[in-house]
Amino acid sequence: MRARTRPETPEVEAVGRFVDEEVCPHADGWDRAENIPGDVLRRVGELGLWAPFLPVEAGGAGLDMVTLGRLHEEVGRGCSSLRSLLTVHTMATATVQRWGDDEQRERWLPELSEGTTLGAFCLTEPDHSGSDSTAAGTVAVAENGVWTLRGRKTWITGGQVAGLFLVFAGTATGMSAFLVPADHPGVRVTPVRHMLGTTASMLATIEFDDVRLDPSALVGPPGWAAGTVMTGALDLGRYSVACGSVGIVRAALAASAAYTSARSAGGGLLRDLPQIRAKISEMVTARDAARLLCEKAGRLKDAGDPATIMATWVAKYFASTAAAKAASDAVQIHGANGCGPDYPVARLYRDAKVMEIIEGSTQIQELTIADEAYREVSG
């Protein structure tokens, strides 16, 4: 069930049909298999979903950020694992497009735009908090015109299938970013299994064992990545997660409305109980409010307004917590059936918890948003 709250663009309509027909019926199976089939990933490419924000001359459709967010919302409605692959691919592709040099753009954008090469974002490390984005045990040393990269990254979404890694490493002058092909000598990929949620996002641990890179692998000047590449890419990823969380709210609402319209209790339908109607009303309100916050962040991105950074924090905070509550309520509404394999709400519940952790945990978001509030008051 897809609620029609406004006219949609042709792109959003097409993706909505794809999600209804080719994603929703299979998402639970992908979840159990911990894998999304290659033909589905190729289908995403046929729809132009991997990088529609790129300019037409770079292989994209030149879509604005608000529309991109709606596309990620639609995919998130059907499968958070698939949306997660879109998120990290978007982060890597946007980095090449915005900060890569001409050679890097020419080399990688055609494949990234088509999805024949998938990108992954390699920041999190096993020995550092995921929220401490500037901590880097992975290092790159420059010597005789060659960079030597060594270290390990973990919880890398899409790491099992990506062909290009955007890797952040400490260098003598600070954090730097490198483009590393997955088949480069010294790169080792180990799948991560049995995750709580987004189990089909094909996570991996990536090890770099004295990987030798020529200067063309470096994105921007050495030591330049922390305040530019990392900040911009994480903001875009946070926006995608926020929009995908709206999709989870929508899926929880649709599942709950359908279930309570068919299930009876005490001589009447569940939908007629006041407690159920209150939960449905909360989901509708959360869906609409979260989407409005995402659209605000998207409009600010399209305008090039730096206020988009905080707007995206707020959108992600609200949307991810709304998704967690909506999914939890959906399980409660389904009762024991909500804990079993025959309804999608158990998957939504597990995926929604992940949304509260990735791209800035709920607690980090609270600190960041409060800091901004105090700056506004004191300023």
CSV table of C-alpha atoms in Angstrom, one decimal:
chain,number,residue,atom,x,y,z
A,1,MET,CA,0.0,0.0,0.0
A,2,ARG,CA,1.4,3.3,-1.1
A,3,ALA,CA,-0.4,6.4,0.3
A,4,ARG,CA,-0.8,9.1,-2.2
A,5,THR,CA,-0.2,12.4,-0.4
A,6,ARG,CA,0.9,14.4,-3.5
A,7,PRO,CA,1.6,14.0,-7.2
A,8,GLU,CA,4.9,12.3,-7.7
A,9,THR,CA,7.6,12.9,-10.4
A,10,PRO,CA,7.9,10.2,-13.1
A,11,GLU,CA,11.1,9.1,-11.6
A,12,VAL,CA,9.5,8.5,-8.2
A,13,GLU,CA,6.5,6.8,-9.7
A,14,ALA,CA,8.8,4.4,-11.7
A,15,VAL,CA,10.8,3.5,-8.6
A,16,GLY,CA,7.7,3.0,-6.6
A,17,ARG,CA,6.4,0.4,-9.1
A,18,PHE,CA,9.8,-1.3,-9.1
A,19,VAL,CA,9.7,-1.5,-5.3
A,20,ASP,CA,6.2,-2.8,-5.2
A,21,GLU,CA,6.8,-5.4,-7.9
A,22,GLU,CA,10.4,-6.4,-7.6
A,23,VAL,CA,11.6,-5.5,-4.1
A,24,CYS,CA,8.8,-5.9,-1.5
A,25,PRO,CA,7.9,-9.5,-2.5
A,26,HIS,CA,11.6,-10.6,-2.1
A,27,ALA,CA,13.0,-8.5,0.7
A,28,ASP,CA,12.4,-11.0,3.5
A,29,GLY,CA,14.1,-13.7,1.4
A,30,TRP,CA,17.1,-11.5,0.8
A,31,ASP,CA,17.2,-10.7,4.5
A,32,ARG,CA,17.4,-14.4,5.4
A,33,ALA,CA,19.9,-15.1,2.6
A,34,GLU,CA,22.0,-12.1,3.7
A,35,ASN,CA,22.4,-11.2,0.0
A,36,ILE,CA,20.8,-9.2,-2.7
A,37,PRO,CA,21.1,-11.1,-6.1
A,38,GLY,CA,23.2,-9.6,-8.8
A,39,ASP,CA,20.3,-9.4,-11.2
A,40,VAL,CA,18.5,-7.0,-8.8
A,41,LEU,CA,21.6,-4.8,-8.6
A,42,ARG,CA,21.7,-4.7,-12.4
A,43,ARG,CA,18.0,-3.8,-12.5
A,44,VAL,CA,18.8,-0.9,-10.2
A,45,GLY,CA,21.3,0.2,-12.8
A,46,GLU,CA,18.8,-0.1,-15.6
A,47,LEU,CA,16.5,2.2,-13.7
A,48,GLY,CA,19.4,4.7,-13.4
A,49,LEU,CA,19.2,4.6,-9.6
A,50,TRP,CA,22.8,4.3,-8.7
A,51,ALA,CA,23.7,7.9,-9.4
A,52,PRO,CA,20.8,9.9,-10.8
A,53,PHE,CA,22.1,13.1,-9.1
A,54,LEU,CA,25.1,13.2,-11.5
A,55,PRO,CA,24.9,15.6,-14.4
A,56,VAL,CA,23.6,14.1,-17.6
A,57,GLU,CA,27.1,14.5,-19.2
A,58,ALA,CA,28.5,12.4,-16.4
A,59,GLY,CA,26.0,9.6,-16.9
A,60,GLY,CA,23.3,10.7,-14.4
A,61,ALA,CA,19.9,12.3,-14.8
A,62,GLY,CA,20.7,15.6,-13.1
A,63,LEU,CA,18.1,15.1,-10.4
A,64,ASP,CA,17.8,17.5,-7.5
A,65,MET,CA,18.4,16.4,-4.0
A,66,VAL,CA,14.7,16.5,-2.9
A,67,THR,CA,13.9,14.0,-5.7
A,68,LEU,CA,16.9,11.9,-4.8
A,69,GLY,CA,15.6,11.8,-1.3
A,70,ARG,CA,12.2,10.6,-2.4
A,71,LEU,CA,13.8,7.8,-4.5
A,72,HIS,CA,15.8,6.6,-1.4
A,73,GLU,CA,12.6,6.8,0.6
A,74,GLU,CA,10.8,4.6,-1.9
A,75,VAL,CA,13.7,2.0,-1.8
A,76,GLY,CA,13.8,2.2,2.0
A,77,ARG,CA,10.1,1.4,2.1
A,78,GLY,CA,10.8,-1.9,0.3
A,79,CYS,CA,14.3,-2.9,1.6
A,80,SER,CA,16.6,-1.1,3.9
A,81,SER,CA,19.5,-3.3,2.8
A,82,LEU,CA,19.1,-2.2,-0.8
A,83,ARG,CA,18.8,1.4,0.2
A,84,SER,CA,22.0,1.1,2.3
A,85,LEU,CA,23.8,0.0,-0.8
A,86,LEU,CA,22.5,3.1,-2.6
A,87,THR,CA,23.6,5.2,0.3
A,88,VAL,CA,27.3,4.2,0.3
A,89,HIS,CA,27.5,4.2,-3.5
A,90,THR,CA,26.1,7.7,-3.5
A,91,MET,CA,28.7,8.8,-1.0
A,92,ALA,CA,31.5,7.4,-3.0
A,93,THR,CA,30.2,8.6,-6.3
A,94,ALA,CA,29.5,12.1,-5.1
A,95,THR,CA,33.0,12.3,-3.7
A,96,VAL,CA,34.5,11.4,-7.1
A,97,GLN,CA,32.2,13.9,-8.9
A,98,ARG,CA,32.8,16.8,-6.5
A,99,TRP,CA,36.4,16.4,-5.3
A,100,GLY,CA,38.0,14.1,-7.8
A,101,ASP,CA,40.3,15.4,-10.5
A,102,ASP,CA,39.6,15.1,-14.2
A,103,GLU,CA,41.5,11.8,-14.5
A,104,GLN,CA,39.6,10.2,-11.5
A,105,ARG,CA,36.2,11.4,-12.9
A,106,GLU,CA,37.0,10.1,-16.3
A,107,ARG,CA,38.2,6.8,-14.9
A,108,TRP,CA,35.4,6.1,-12.4
A,109,LEU,CA,32.2,8.0,-13.1
A,110,PRO,CA,31.0,6.1,-16.2
A,111,GLU,CA,31.1,2.8,-14.2
A,112,LEU,CA,29.8,4.3,-11.0
A,113,SER,CA,26.9,5.9,-12.8
A,114,GLU,CA,25.9,2.7,-14.5
A,115,GLY,CA,26.5,0.5,-11.4
A,116,THR,CA,28.9,-1.8,-13.3
A,117,THR,CA,31.3,-0.8,-10.5
A,118,LEU,CA,29.8,-0.3,-7.0
A,119,GLY,CA,31.4,2.1,-4.5
A,120,ALA,CA,31.8,1.6,-0.8
A,121,PHE,CA,32.7,4.1,2.0
A,122,CYS,CA,35.6,2.9,4.2
A,123,LEU,CA,35.8,5.0,7.4
A,124,THR,CA,34.8,2.9,10.5
A,125,GLU,CA,37.6,1.0,12.2
A,126,PRO,CA,37.5,-2.0,14.6
A,127,ASP,CA,39.5,-0.3,17.4
A,128,HIS,CA,37.7,3.1,17.3
A,129,SER,CA,34.2,4.3,18.0
A,130,GLY,CA,32.2,4.6,14.8
A,131,SER,CA,31.2,8.1,15.9
A,132,ASP,CA,34.8,9.2,16.2
A,133,SER,CA,35.3,9.8,12.5
A,134,THR,CA,38.7,11.5,12.8
A,135,ALA,CA,40.4,8.5,14.6
A,136,ALA,CA,42.4,6.5,12.1
A,137,GLY,CA,44.4,3.4,12.8
A,138,THR,CA,44.6,3.0,9.0
A,139,VAL,CA,47.6,5.0,7.7
A,140,ALA,CA,49.1,5.9,4.4
A,141,VAL,CA,52.8,6.7,4.1
A,142,ALA,CA,54.3,8.5,1.1
A,143,GLU,CA,57.7,7.4,-0.1
A,144,ASN,CA,59.4,7.8,-3.4
A,145,GLY,CA,56.2,8.9,-5.2
A,146,VAL,CA,54.2,5.9,-3.9
A,147,TRP,CA,51.6,5.7,-1.1
A,148,THR,CA,51.7,2.6,1.1
A,149,LEU,CA,48.3,2.0,2.7
A,150,ARG,CA,47.9,-0.3,5.7
A,151,GLY,CA,45.1,-0.9,8.2
A,152,ARG,CA,41.6,-2.3,8.5
A,153,LYS,CA,38.1,-1.0,8.1
A,154,THR,CA,35.0,-2.8,9.4
A,155,TRP,CA,31.2,-2.7,9.0
A,156,ILE,CA,31.7,-1.6,5.4
A,157,THR,CA,28.3,-1.7,3.7
A,158,GLY,CA,28.4,-3.3,0.3
A,159,GLY,CA,32.0,-4.3,0.9
A,160,GLN,CA,31.4,-7.8,-0.4
A,161,VAL,CA,30.4,-6.6,-3.9
A,162,ALA,CA,32.0,-3.1,-4.2
A,163,GLY,CA,34.6,-2.6,-6.9
A,164,LEU,CA,35.9,0.7,-5.6
A,165,PHE,CA,36.6,1.6,-2.0
A,166,LEU,CA,36.8,5.3,-0.8
A,167,VAL,CA,39.3,4.8,2.0
A,168,PHE,CA,40.1,7.3,4.7
A,169,ALA,CA,43.6,7.1,6.3
A,170,GLY,CA,45.9,9.1,8.5
A,171,THR,CA,48.8,10.7,6.7
A,172,ALA,CA,51.7,13.0,7.9
A,173,THR,CA,49.5,16.0,7.3
A,174,GLY,CA,46.2,14.7,8.5
A,175,MET,CA,43.3,12.6,7.2
A,176,SER,CA,43.4,11.8,3.5
A,177,ALA,CA,41.1,10.0,1.2
A,178,PHE,CA,42.1,7.4,-1.4
A,179,LEU,CA,40.3,5.6,-4.2
A,180,VAL,CA,41.3,1.9,-4.0
A,181,PRO,CA,40.1,-0.8,-6.4
A,182,ALA,CA,38.8,-3.9,-4.6
A,183,ASP,CA,41.0,-6.1,-6.8
A,184,HIS,CA,44.2,-4.2,-6.0
A,185,PRO,CA,47.0,-6.3,-4.6
A,186,GLY,CA,47.0,-6.4,-0.8
A,187,VAL,CA,43.3,-5.7,-0.4
A,188,ARG,CA,41.5,-8.5,1.5
A,189,VAL,CA,37.7,-8.6,1.9
A,190,THR,CA,36.1,-10.7,4.7
A,191,PRO,CA,32.3,-10.9,4.8
A,192,VAL,CA,30.5,-9.9,8.0
A,193,ARG,CA,27.5,-12.2,8.7
A,194,HIS,CA,24.6,-12.5,11.1
A,195,MET,CA,23.9,-8.8,11.7
A,196,LEU,CA,20.9,-7.6,13.6
A,197,GLY,CA,19.5,-5.6,10.8
A,198,THR,CA,20.1,-4.7,7.1
A,199,THR,CA,21.4,-8.2,6.9
A,200,ALA,CA,21.4,-8.2,3.1
A,201,SER,CA,23.6,-5.2,2.8
A,202,MET,CA,26.6,-7.5,2.3
A,203,LEU,CA,28.9,-5.9,4.9
A,204,ALA,CA,32.6,-6.7,5.1
A,205,THR,CA,35.8,-6.1,6.9
A,206,ILE,CA,38.4,-4.7,4.5
A,207,GLU,CA,42.1,-5.1,5.2
A,208,PHE,CA,44.9,-3.2,3.5
A,209,ASP,CA,48.2,-5.0,3.7
A,210,ASP,CA,50.9,-2.7,2.4
A,211,VAL,CA,48.7,-1.7,-0.5
A,212,ARG,CA,50.9,0.4,-2.9
A,213,LEU,CA,49.1,3.3,-4.6
A,214,ASP,CA,50.3,5.8,-7.1
A,215,PRO,CA,49.5,9.5,-6.6
A,216,SER,CA,46.4,9.3,-8.8
A,217,ALA,CA,44.6,7.4,-6.0
A,218,LEU,CA,44.6,10.4,-3.7
A,219,VAL,CA,41.5,12.5,-3.6
A,220,GLY,CA,42.5,16.2,-3.2
A,221,PRO,CA,45.6,17.3,-1.4
A,222,PRO,CA,47.1,15.2,1.4
A,223,GLY,CA,45.6,15.9,4.8
A,224,TRP,CA,42.6,17.6,3.3
A,225,ALA,CA,39.8,15.0,3.7
A,226,ALA,CA,38.5,15.5,7.2
A,227,GLY,CA,36.8,18.9,6.8
A,228,THR,CA,35.8,18.5,3.2
A,229,VAL,CA,35.4,15.0,1.7
A,230,MET,CA,34.4,13.3,4.9
A,231,THR,CA,32.0,16.0,6.0
A,232,GLY,CA,30.3,16.3,2.6
A,233,ALA,CA,30.0,12.5,2.1
A,234,LEU,CA,28.7,11.9,5.6
A,235,ASP,CA,26.1,14.6,5.2
A,236,LEU,CA,24.9,13.0,2.0
A,237,GLY,CA,24.8,9.6,3.6
A,238,ARG,CA,23.0,11.0,6.6
A,239,TYR,CA,20.4,12.5,4.3
A,240,SER,CA,19.9,9.1,2.5
A,241,VAL,CA,19.4,7.3,5.8
A,242,ALA,CA,16.9,9.9,7.0
A,243,CYS,CA,14.9,9.5,3.8
A,244,GLY,CA,15.1,5.7,4.0
A,245,SER,CA,13.8,5.9,7.5
A,246,VAL,CA,10.7,7.7,6.2
A,247,GLY,CA,10.3,4.7,4.0
A,248,ILE,CA,10.4,2.4,7.1
A,249,VAL,CA,7.7,4.4,8.8
A,250,ARG,CA,5.6,4.1,5.6
A,251,ALA,CA,6.1,0.3,5.5
A,252,ALA,CA,5.2,-0.1,9.1
A,253,LEU,CA,2.1,2.0,8.6
A,254,ALA,CA,1.1,0.0,5.5
A,255,ALA,CA,1.6,-3.3,7.2
A,256,SER,CA,-0.2,-2.3,10.3
A,257,ALA,CA,-3.2,-0.8,8.4
A,258,ALA,CA,-3.5,-4.0,6.3
A,259,TYR,CA,-3.2,-6.4,9.2
A,260,THR,CA,-5.7,-4.6,11.5
A,261,SER,CA,-8.2,-4.3,8.6
A,262,ALA,CA,-8.3,-8.0,8.2
A,263,ARG,CA,-7.8,-9.3,11.8
A,264,SER,CA,-10.7,-9.5,14.2
A,265,ALA,CA,-10.8,-9.5,18.0
A,266,GLY,CA,-13.7,-9.4,20.4
A,267,GLY,CA,-16.3,-9.5,17.6
A,268,GLY,CA,-14.9,-6.7,15.6
A,269,LEU,CA,-11.9,-5.7,13.5
A,270,LEU,CA,-8.6,-4.6,15.2
A,271,ARG,CA,-8.8,-1.4,13.3
A,272,ASP,CA,-11.8,-0.3,15.3
A,273,LEU,CA,-10.0,-0.4,18.6
A,274,PRO,CA,-9.0,3.1,20.0
A,275,GLN,CA,-5.5,1.9,20.9
A,276,ILE,CA,-4.9,0.7,17.3
A,277,ARG,CA,-6.3,3.9,15.8
A,278,ALA,CA,-4.0,6.0,18.0
A,279,LYS,CA,-0.9,4.0,16.8
A,280,ILE,CA,-2.0,4.4,13.2
A,281,SER,CA,-2.5,8.2,13.7
A,282,GLU,CA,1.0,8.5,15.2
A,283,MET,CA,2.5,6.7,12.3
A,284,VAL,CA,0.8,9.0,9.8
A,285,THR,CA,2.0,12.1,11.7
A,286,ALA,CA,5.5,10.8,12.0
A,287,ARG,CA,5.6,9.9,8.3
A,288,ASP,CA,4.5,13.4,7.2
A,289,ALA,CA,6.7,15.3,9.7
A,290,ALA,CA,9.8,13.3,8.9
A,291,ARG,CA,9.3,13.7,5.2
A,292,LEU,CA,9.0,17.5,5.6
A,293,LEU,CA,12.2,17.6,7.5
A,294,CYS,CA,14.0,15.6,4.8
A,295,GLU,CA,12.6,17.9,2.1
A,296,LYS,CA,13.8,20.9,4.0
A,297,ALA,CA,17.3,19.4,4.1
A,298,GLY,CA,17.1,18.5,0.4
A,299,ARG,CA,16.0,22.0,-0.6
A,300,LEU,CA,18.9,23.5,1.3
A,301,LYS,CA,21.3,21.2,-0.4
A,302,ASP,CA,20.0,22.2,-3.8
A,303,ALA,CA,20.5,25.8,-2.8
A,304,GLY,CA,24.0,25.2,-1.7
A,305,ASP,CA,23.1,26.5,1.8
A,306,PRO,CA,25.5,25.4,4.6
A,307,ALA,CA,22.5,25.2,6.9
A,308,THR,CA,21.7,21.9,5.2
A,309,ILE,CA,24.3,20.2,7.5
A,310,MET,CA,22.2,20.9,10.6
A,311,ALA,CA,18.9,20.4,8.8
A,312,THR,CA,20.1,17.0,7.8
A,313,TRP,CA,21.1,16.1,11.4
A,314,VAL,CA,17.6,17.1,12.6
A,315,ALA,CA,16.0,15.2,9.8
A,316,LYS,CA,18.0,12.0,10.5
A,317,TYR,CA,17.4,12.3,14.2
A,318,PHE,CA,13.7,12.6,13.9
A,319,ALA,CA,13.2,10.2,11.0
A,320,SER,CA,15.3,7.4,12.5
A,321,THR,CA,13.7,7.6,15.9
A,322,ALA,CA,10.3,7.8,14.3
A,323,ALA,CA,11.1,4.6,12.2
A,324,ALA,CA,12.2,2.8,15.4
A,325,LYS,CA,8.9,3.7,17.2
A,326,ALA,CA,6.7,2.9,14.2
A,327,ALA,CA,8.4,-0.5,13.6
A,328,SER,CA,8.1,-1.3,17.3
A,329,ASP,CA,4.5,-0.4,17.3
A,330,ALA,CA,3.9,-2.4,14.2
A,331,VAL,CA,5.3,-5.5,15.8
A,332,GLN,CA,3.1,-4.9,18.9
A,333,ILE,CA,0.1,-4.5,16.7
A,334,HIS,CA,0.8,-7.8,15.0
A,335,GLY,CA,1.3,-9.6,18.3
A,336,ALA,CA,3.0,-13.0,18.1
A,337,ASN,CA,2.7,-12.8,14.3
A,338,GLY,CA,5.0,-9.8,14.4
A,339,CYS,CA,7.7,-11.9,15.9
A,340,GLY,CA,7.6,-14.5,13.2
A,341,PRO,CA,8.8,-14.9,9.7
A,342,ASP,CA,5.5,-14.4,7.8
A,343,TYR,CA,5.1,-10.7,8.1
A,344,PRO,CA,7.6,-7.9,7.2
A,345,VAL,CA,7.4,-6.0,10.5
A,346,ALA,CA,10.1,-8.1,12.3
A,347,ARG,CA,12.5,-7.1,9.5
A,348,LEU,CA,11.4,-3.5,9.8
A,349,TYR,CA,12.0,-3.6,13.5
A,350,ARG,CA,15.5,-4.8,13.2
A,351,ASP,CA,16.4,-2.5,10.3
A,352,ALA,CA,14.9,0.5,12.2
A,353,LYS,CA,17.3,-0.1,15.1
A,354,VAL,CA,20.2,0.1,12.7
A,355,MET,CA,19.0,3.5,11.5
A,356,GLU,CA,19.4,4.9,15.0
A,357,ILE,CA,23.1,3.9,15.0
A,358,ILE,CA,24.5,4.5,11.5
A,359,GLU,CA,25.5,7.9,10.1
A,360,GLY,CA,25.5,9.4,13.5
A,361,SER,CA,23.9,7.6,16.5
A,362,THR,CA,20.9,9.1,18.2
A,363,GLN,CA,23.0,10.1,21.1
A,364,ILE,CA,25.6,11.9,19.0
A,365,GLN,CA,22.8,13.6,17.1
A,366,GLU,CA,21.4,14.9,20.4
A,367,LEU,CA,24.7,16.4,21.4
A,368,THR,CA,25.2,18.0,18.0
A,369,ILE,CA,21.7,19.4,17.7
A,370,ALA,CA,21.9,20.8,21.3
A,371,ASP,CA,25.2,22.4,20.6
A,372,GLU,CA,23.7,24.2,17.6
A,373,ALA,CA,20.7,25.3,19.8
A,374,TYR,CA,23.0,26.9,22.4
A,375,ARG,CA,25.0,28.6,19.7
A,376,GLU,CA,21.8,30.1,18.3
A,377,VAL,CA,20.8,31.3,21.8
A,378,SER,CA,24.2,32.8,22.7
A,379,GLY,CA,24.7,34.3,19.2
